[in-house]
Tab-separated table of C-alpha atoms in Angstrom:
chain	number	residue	atom	x	y	z
A	1	MET	CA	-11.278	-17.213	-9.941
A	2	ILE	CA	-10.826	-13.356	-9.298
A	3	ASP	CA	-8.236	-11.770	-10.310
A	4	ALA	CA	-5.673	-9.802	-8.628
A	5	PHE	CA	-5.376	-7.045	-8.953
A	6	HIS	CA	-7.245	-3.856	-11.262
A	7	VAL	CA	-6.106	-1.474	-13.522
A	8	SER	CA	-7.553	1.855	-14.737
A	9	ARG	CA	-5.528	3.757	-17.700
A	10	PRO	CA	-6.186	7.914	-18.462
A	11	ALA	CA	-8.385	8.419	-21.572
A	12	LYS	CA	-4.718	10.251	-22.114
A	13	SER	CA	-1.530	9.118	-21.424
A	14	SER	CA	0.763	10.461	-18.594
A	15	PRO	CA	3.759	9.405	-16.860
A	16	LEU	CA	2.085	9.196	-13.357
A	17	LEU	CA	1.554	5.534	-12.451
A	18	TYR	CA	-0.115	5.566	-9.076
A	19	ASP	CA	-0.810	2.156	-6.991
A	20	SER	CA	-2.376	0.988	-3.556
A	21	PRO	CA	-1.665	-2.471	-2.298
A	22	HIS	CA	-3.293	-2.813	0.340
A	23	SER	CA	-7.022	-1.342	-0.265
A	24	GLY	CA	-8.147	-4.696	-0.863
A	25	ARG	CA	-10.608	-6.463	0.482
A	26	TYR	CA	-11.988	-9.632	-1.170
A	27	TYR	CA	-11.290	-12.549	1.542
A	28	PRO	CA	-11.461	-15.818	0.088
A	29	PRO	CA	-12.976	-19.141	0.944
A	30	ASP	CA	-9.386	-20.092	1.902
A	31	PHE	CA	-8.467	-17.879	4.357
A	32	ALA	CA	-8.762	-18.986	8.029
A	33	SER	CA	-9.321	-16.581	10.740
A	34	ASN	CA	-10.901	-16.227	14.608
A	35	ALA	CA	-10.072	-12.283	14.294
A	36	THR	CA	-13.350	-10.475	13.070
A	37	ARG	CA	-14.565	-8.935	10.055
A	38	VAL	CA	-13.741	-5.075	11.547
A	39	ASP	CA	-11.017	-6.353	13.450
A	40	LEU	CA	-9.946	-7.626	10.243
A	41	ARG	CA	-10.404	-4.635	7.604
A	42	ARG	CA	-8.723	-3.128	10.424
A	43	GLY	CA	-5.857	-3.792	8.370
A	44	GLU	CA	-6.494	-2.264	5.108
A	45	ASP	CA	-5.080	0.478	3.998
A	46	ALA	CA	-10.063	1.113	3.686
A	47	TYR	CA	-10.771	2.823	0.705
A	48	VAL	CA	-7.968	4.138	-0.313
A	49	ASP	CA	-9.049	2.536	-3.659
A	50	ASP	CA	-12.261	4.862	-3.828
A	51	LEU	CA	-10.040	8.129	-2.004
A	52	LEU	CA	-8.832	7.611	-6.044
A	53	ALA	CA	-10.828	6.574	-8.045
A	54	GLY	CA	-10.438	10.004	-9.473
A	55	ALA	CA	-7.817	9.553	-10.595
A	56	PRO	CA	-7.471	7.903	-14.741
A	57	GLU	CA	-9.421	11.218	-15.157
A	58	HIS	CA	-7.227	13.445	-14.005
A	59	GLY	CA	-4.176	11.345	-15.462
A	60	ALA	CA	-2.699	8.622	-13.848
A	61	THR	CA	-3.181	4.821	-14.274
A	62	LEU	CA	-4.565	3.542	-11.640
A	63	LEU	CA	-3.505	-0.241	-9.687
A	64	ILE	CA	-5.536	-1.433	-6.931
A	65	ALA	CA	-4.728	-4.473	-4.989
A	66	VAL	CA	-8.121	-6.864	-4.720
A	67	TYR	CA	-6.525	-9.435	-2.040
A	68	PRO	CA	-6.229	-7.890	1.755
A	69	ARG	CA	-2.456	-7.024	3.187
A	70	CYS	CA	-3.598	-9.886	5.263
A	71	TYR	CA	-3.636	-12.855	2.750
A	72	ILE	CA	-0.263	-11.857	1.808
A	73	ASP	CA	1.262	-8.352	1.829
A	74	VAL	CA	2.858	-7.149	-1.934
A	75	ASN	CA	4.709	-4.623	-0.469
A	76	ARG	CA	6.485	-6.849	1.827
A	77	GLU	CA	9.435	-9.221	0.081
A	78	GLU	CA	8.976	-13.008	-0.501
A	79	THR	CA	11.790	-13.444	2.063
A	80	ASP	CA	10.371	-11.730	4.643
A	81	ILE	CA	8.338	-14.179	6.952
A	82	ASP	CA	7.466	-15.217	9.975
A	83	GLU	CA	8.251	-18.859	10.616
A	84	SER	CA	5.976	-19.582	14.017
A	85	LEU	CA	3.233	-18.890	10.763
A	86	LEU	CA	4.512	-21.835	8.869
A	87	SER	CA	3.737	-25.736	10.394
A	88	GLU	CA	6.908	-26.729	9.018
A	89	PRO	CA	10.235	-25.417	7.783
A	90	TRP	CA	10.124	-22.800	5.094
A	91	PRO	CA	12.874	-25.147	2.646
A	92	THR	CA	14.523	-21.735	1.753
A	93	PRO	CA	16.718	-19.372	3.506
A	94	LEU	CA	13.535	-16.211	4.553
A	95	GLN	CA	14.820	-13.041	6.081
A	96	PRO	CA	12.969	-11.837	8.736
A	97	THR	CA	13.198	-7.954	8.275
A	98	ASP	CA	11.836	-5.575	11.735
A	99	LYS	CA	8.220	-5.699	9.482
A	100	THR	CA	8.282	-9.157	10.021
A	101	ARG	CA	9.232	-8.505	13.881
A	102	ARG	CA	6.869	-6.709	15.049
A	103	GLY	CA	3.800	-9.109	13.442
A	104	LEU	CA	3.675	-7.294	9.767
A	105	GLY	CA	5.508	-9.833	7.482
A	106	LEU	CA	4.378	-11.107	3.662
A	107	ILE	CA	1.569	-13.351	5.792
A	108	ARG	CA	0.666	-10.689	8.825
A	109	ARG	CA	0.290	-12.076	12.199
A	110	LEU	CA	-1.053	-9.431	14.101
A	111	VAL	CA	-4.571	-6.972	12.478
A	112	VAL	CA	-3.481	-4.835	15.123
A	113	PRO	CA	-1.604	-5.698	18.735
A	114	GLY	CA	-2.985	-8.133	21.020
A	115	VAL	CA	-5.557	-10.133	17.551
A	116	GLU	CA	-3.924	-12.551	15.421
A	117	ALA	CA	-4.330	-12.541	12.187
A	118	GLN	CA	-4.775	-16.186	10.929
A	119	ALA	CA	-6.086	-18.776	12.706
A	120	VAL	CA	-4.123	-21.946	12.254
A	121	PRO	CA	-0.208	-22.389	10.977
A	122	LEU	CA	0.258	-22.391	7.797
A	123	THR	CA	1.871	-25.047	5.160
A	124	VAL	CA	4.834	-23.953	2.485
A	125	ALA	CA	2.173	-25.222	0.155
A	126	GLN	CA	-0.414	-22.365	1.533
A	127	VAL	CA	1.905	-19.669	1.627
A	128	ARG	CA	2.626	-20.265	-2.130
A	129	GLU	CA	-0.482	-20.720	-3.010
A	130	ARG	CA	-1.400	-16.888	-2.313
A	131	ILE	CA	2.286	-15.936	-3.502
A	132	ALA	CA	1.557	-17.331	-6.803
A	133	LEU	CA	-2.830	-16.531	-6.318
A	134	ALA	CA	-1.964	-12.674	-5.456
A	135	TYR	CA	2.319	-10.987	-4.746
A	136	THR	CA	3.505	-12.100	-8.693
A	137	PRO	CA	0.579	-11.031	-10.160
A	138	TYR	CA	0.603	-7.392	-8.827
A	139	HIS	CA	4.133	-7.377	-8.900
A	140	GLU	CA	4.697	-8.285	-12.562
A	141	ALA	CA	0.781	-6.122	-13.052
A	142	LEU	CA	2.914	-3.423	-11.796
A	143	SER	CA	6.509	-3.528	-13.923
A	144	SER	CA	4.039	-4.132	-16.489
A	145	LEU	CA	3.086	-0.854	-16.449
A	146	VAL	CA	5.941	0.582	-15.490
A	147	GLU	CA	7.954	-0.489	-18.472
A	148	GLU	CA	4.914	0.951	-20.482
A	149	VAL	CA	5.019	4.382	-19.098
A	150	ARG	CA	9.122	4.303	-19.087
A	151	ALA	CA	8.199	2.965	-23.237
A	152	VAL	CA	5.615	6.581	-24.592
A	153	HIS	CA	6.903	9.018	-22.057
A	154	GLY	CA	10.878	8.137	-21.071
A	155	VAL	CA	10.047	9.072	-17.671
A	156	VAL	CA	7.940	7.028	-14.768
A	157	ARG	CA	6.422	9.530	-11.947
A	158	HIS	CA	5.088	6.519	-9.464
A	159	VAL	CA	2.569	7.099	-6.260
A	160	ASN	CA	2.030	4.565	-4.175
A	161	TRP	CA	-1.185	5.226	-2.088
A	162	HIS	CA	-1.321	3.488	1.587
A	163	SER	CA	-3.646	4.644	4.923
A	164	MET	CA	-1.770	5.637	8.449
A	165	LYS	CA	-3.427	5.345	11.461
A	166	SER	CA	-3.648	8.601	13.067
A	167	LEU	CA	-2.348	7.079	16.128
A	168	GLY	CA	0.411	4.713	16.655
A	169	ASN	CA	0.624	1.257	18.075
A	170	ALA	CA	3.073	-1.771	19.347
A	171	MET	CA	3.413	-2.342	16.373
A	172	THR	CA	4.307	1.070	14.650
A	173	PRO	CA	7.713	2.903	14.049
A	174	ASP	CA	6.391	5.847	16.042
A	175	GLY	CA	5.550	3.674	19.100
A	176	PRO	CA	2.237	4.124	20.535
A	177	GLY	CA	-0.167	7.518	21.034
A	178	ALA	CA	2.375	9.287	18.911
A	179	ARG	CA	-0.085	11.740	16.622
A	180	ARG	CA	0.393	11.540	12.805
A	181	PRO	CA	0.076	14.965	10.642
A	182	ASP	CA	-2.163	14.233	7.903
A	183	PHE	CA	0.549	12.883	4.926
A	184	VAL	CA	3.553	12.022	5.663
A	185	VAL	CA	5.529	11.455	2.245
A	186	SER	CA	8.457	8.704	1.624
A	187	ASP	CA	11.054	8.666	-0.961
A	188	VAL	CA	13.525	6.525	0.614
A	189	ARG	CA	15.141	9.439	2.422
A	190	GLY	CA	15.945	11.198	-1.485
A	191	ALA	CA	16.831	7.475	-3.474
A	192	SER	CA	13.658	6.036	-5.083
A	193	ALA	CA	12.797	9.700	-6.931
A	194	ALA	CA	14.334	12.798	-7.833
A	195	PRO	CA	13.724	15.884	-5.047
A	196	SER	CA	11.933	17.833	-6.900
A	197	PHE	CA	9.107	15.719	-7.430
A	198	THR	CA	8.863	14.703	-4.467
A	199	ALA	CA	8.349	17.967	-3.051
A	200	GLN	CA	6.155	18.983	-5.617
A	201	ILE	CA	4.033	16.256	-3.346
A	202	VAL	CA	4.720	17.413	-0.413
A	203	ASP	CA	4.433	21.286	-1.893
A	204	SER	CA	1.073	20.278	-3.347
A	205	LEU	CA	-0.083	19.474	-0.451
A	206	ARG	CA	0.699	21.643	1.829
A	207	GLY	CA	-1.001	24.522	-0.003
A	208	MET	CA	-5.008	22.637	-0.135
A	209	GLY	CA	-3.894	23.059	4.202
A	210	TYR	CA	-2.721	19.933	5.419
A	211	THR	CA	0.042	19.262	7.231
A	212	VAL	CA	2.661	16.665	5.513
A	213	ALA	CA	5.567	14.707	7.321
A	214	LEU	CA	9.125	13.946	5.257
A	215	ASN	CA	10.231	9.719	5.398
A	216	ASP	CA	9.159	9.915	8.766
A	217	PRO	CA	8.276	7.900	10.593
A	218	TYR	CA	7.331	6.138	6.820
A	219	THR	CA	10.673	6.123	4.408
A	220	GLY	CA	9.808	3.766	1.766
A	221	GLY	CA	8.661	0.519	1.219
A	222	THR	CA	9.761	-2.390	-0.646
A	223	ILE	CA	7.453	-1.364	-4.025
A	224	VAL	CA	8.689	1.292	-4.107
A	225	GLN	CA	12.334	1.013	-3.360
A	226	ARG	CA	12.465	-1.689	-6.014
A	227	ILE	CA	10.340	0.847	-8.835
A	228	GLY	CA	12.431	3.824	-7.439
A	229	LYS	CA	15.318	4.211	-10.290
A	230	PRO	CA	15.689	8.440	-10.703
A	231	ALA	CA	19.105	7.569	-11.989
A	232	ASP	CA	16.769	5.867	-14.536
A	233	GLY	CA	13.821	8.173	-14.779
A	234	ILE	CA	11.556	5.428	-12.860
A	235	HIS	CA	10.737	7.607	-9.434
A	236	SER	CA	8.656	6.268	-7.204
A	237	VAL	CA	7.529	8.048	-3.608
A	238	GLN	CA	4.854	6.836	-1.116
A	239	VAL	CA	2.006	8.448	0.327
A	240	GLU	CA	0.335	7.558	3.772
A	241	ILE	CA	-2.488	9.111	4.436
A	242	ASN	CA	-4.004	9.990	8.258
A	243	ARG	CA	-7.078	8.039	8.227
A	244	ALA	CA	-8.541	10.257	10.748
A	245	LEU	CA	-9.130	12.512	7.781
A	246	TYR	CA	-11.653	10.494	5.713
A	247	LEU	CA	-12.509	7.649	7.789
A	248	ASP	CA	-13.951	6.512	11.040
A	249	GLU	CA	-11.787	4.399	12.350
A	250	THR	CA	-12.746	1.591	14.872
A	251	LEU	CA	-16.449	1.222	12.486
A	252	VAL	CA	-13.712	1.083	9.414
A	253	GLU	CA	-16.764	3.304	7.688
A	254	LYS	CA	-16.027	6.593	5.703
A	255	ALA	CA	-16.475	9.702	7.480
A	256	ASN	CA	-17.469	13.076	6.680
A	257	GLY	CA	-14.682	14.259	5.059
A	258	PHE	CA	-14.116	11.394	2.580
A	259	ARG	CA	-15.482	13.867	-0.192
A	260	ALA	CA	-13.056	16.743	0.800
A	261	LEU	CA	-10.420	14.346	0.943
A	262	ALA	CA	-11.294	12.580	-2.719
A	263	ALA	CA	-11.893	15.585	-4.439
A	264	ASN	CA	-8.270	17.677	-3.379
A	265	LEU	CA	-6.610	13.565	-4.439
A	266	ASP	CA	-8.348	14.239	-8.212
A	267	ARG	CA	-6.849	17.918	-7.799
A	268	LEU	CA	-3.369	16.894	-6.598
A	269	THR	CA	-3.568	14.483	-9.931
A	270	THR	CA	-4.719	17.461	-11.733
A	271	VAL	CA	-1.306	19.112	-10.466
A	272	LEU	CA	1.212	15.930	-11.165
A	273	ALA	CA	0.286	15.232	-14.497
A	274	ASP	CA	0.091	18.363	-16.006
A	275	ALA	CA	3.040	19.016	-14.230
A	276	ALA	CA	4.341	15.437	-16.261
């Protein structure tokens, strides 16, 4: 049985906690898709885990998902399900969101526009098995790390890491052809983190010469919405990295900019850990 996540801890504990929920690339035997492996990998936040591999050396605890988001998306609510993907009715009420309507729910319908992720409809039992295997363990691990960090330091500074296509498409909130900045930093419009923590991330990235947008076109997904409780000292910020900075988006292979970006993310981690 494959673990749902990996955790790496720094030599010296700090309030800084990172997670990468969409960089998993283990496709289990029970996952059936007619999409090519390259198409499926275009649905991943490919190699974000590798970009962050140095984070523990620079002061951050790091949680990485193992299973891919086309298998199950741990950054969605369990009720965010597209019933058209099921072979039978779901036994309890569902609450599909705009993510599901765009093919991006708990069980992903589309990898990219026109490319189906699932080969056949799934039974309720199959979906529940994916939840038990990959979704629940990841959230339990993240919740445990939040409480562990908070117990030691009294505060948590959490960054939820993602990557985004360099251009929007029909499945993204900004629409087809929209050009993205280098980074989008999101704090649910101020609800998931203190402004000072968000500003530190934005200012640090801009100081490195990157273009950074705040809460546009992404405002923060399920994980930061769940975790972020700034009044209780738990600050959670989502960061989207433009894939053009480090990835050949067609082949889903690391590009020439990978090492430079990884080094700059290590610099950011040092800044955030030292400030904490």
